[in-house]
XYZ file of C-alpha atoms in Angstrom:
72
model
C -0.027 0.056 0.041
C 1.500 3.480 -0.927
C 2.172 6.132 1.737
C -0.754 8.156 0.075
C -3.250 5.208 0.488
C -2.248 4.815 3.981
C -2.683 8.306 4.974
C -6.106 8.433 3.300
C -7.227 5.374 5.048
C -6.131 6.849 8.362
C -7.906 10.325 7.670
C -11.089 8.408 6.502
C -11.199 6.234 9.647
C -10.905 9.447 11.806
C -13.469 11.364 9.925
C -15.943 8.425 10.197
C -15.141 8.015 14.133
C -15.961 11.856 14.418
C -19.266 11.344 12.644
C -18.388 13.625 9.703
C -20.935 13.239 7.047
C -19.788 12.395 3.466
C -20.997 15.424 1.611
C -19.167 17.758 4.201
C -15.996 15.593 3.727
C -16.122 15.652 -0.037
C -16.893 19.445 -0.071
C -13.792 20.077 2.314
C -11.434 17.885 0.223
C -12.746 19.591 -3.104
C -12.111 22.926 -1.677
C -8.554 22.310 -0.184
C -7.352 20.537 -3.324
C -8.670 23.298 -5.661
C -7.265 26.062 -3.559
C -3.789 24.204 -3.421
C -3.670 23.507 -7.142
C -4.676 27.057 -7.952
C -2.068 28.677 -5.753
C 0.635 26.294 -7.212
C -0.661 27.514 -10.603
C -0.134 31.259 -9.516
C -3.740 31.939 -9.672
C -3.943 30.924 -13.440
C -7.264 29.065 -13.814
C -6.305 27.800 -17.158
C -3.131 26.112 -15.659
C -4.884 24.966 -12.730
C -7.865 23.319 -14.816
C -5.296 21.531 -16.803
C -3.568 20.138 -13.760
C -6.748 19.164 -12.340
C -7.881 17.501 -15.626
C -11.016 19.657 -15.897
C -12.263 22.506 -18.275
C -11.700 26.009 -17.100
C -15.254 26.773 -16.878
C -15.791 23.599 -14.885
C -13.153 24.894 -12.430
C -14.681 28.493 -12.232
C -17.959 26.983 -11.490
C -16.440 24.862 -8.631
C -14.706 27.840 -7.301
C -17.991 29.835 -7.252
C -20.053 26.794 -5.581
C -17.271 26.217 -3.116
C -17.137 30.119 -2.391
C -13.613 29.993 -2.593
C -12.171 33.543 -2.137
C -10.725 35.825 -4.948
C -7.100 35.253 -3.840
C -7.000 31.849 -5.810
């Protein structure tokens, strides 16, 4: 098992134990993942969308839906 899988397994176990709902977990993961990739792309949504494997419009919609601040 890779280190990433092990860490993810541990995180999921802790979240389940704490009673975190699936939708909350997915929303928070999406939010943090997108913010990280956009920051690493220097705020360039075209580059970030490419790194994420989604269309730029899809990324822009996700950013709006997740209420991510303009810094990204």
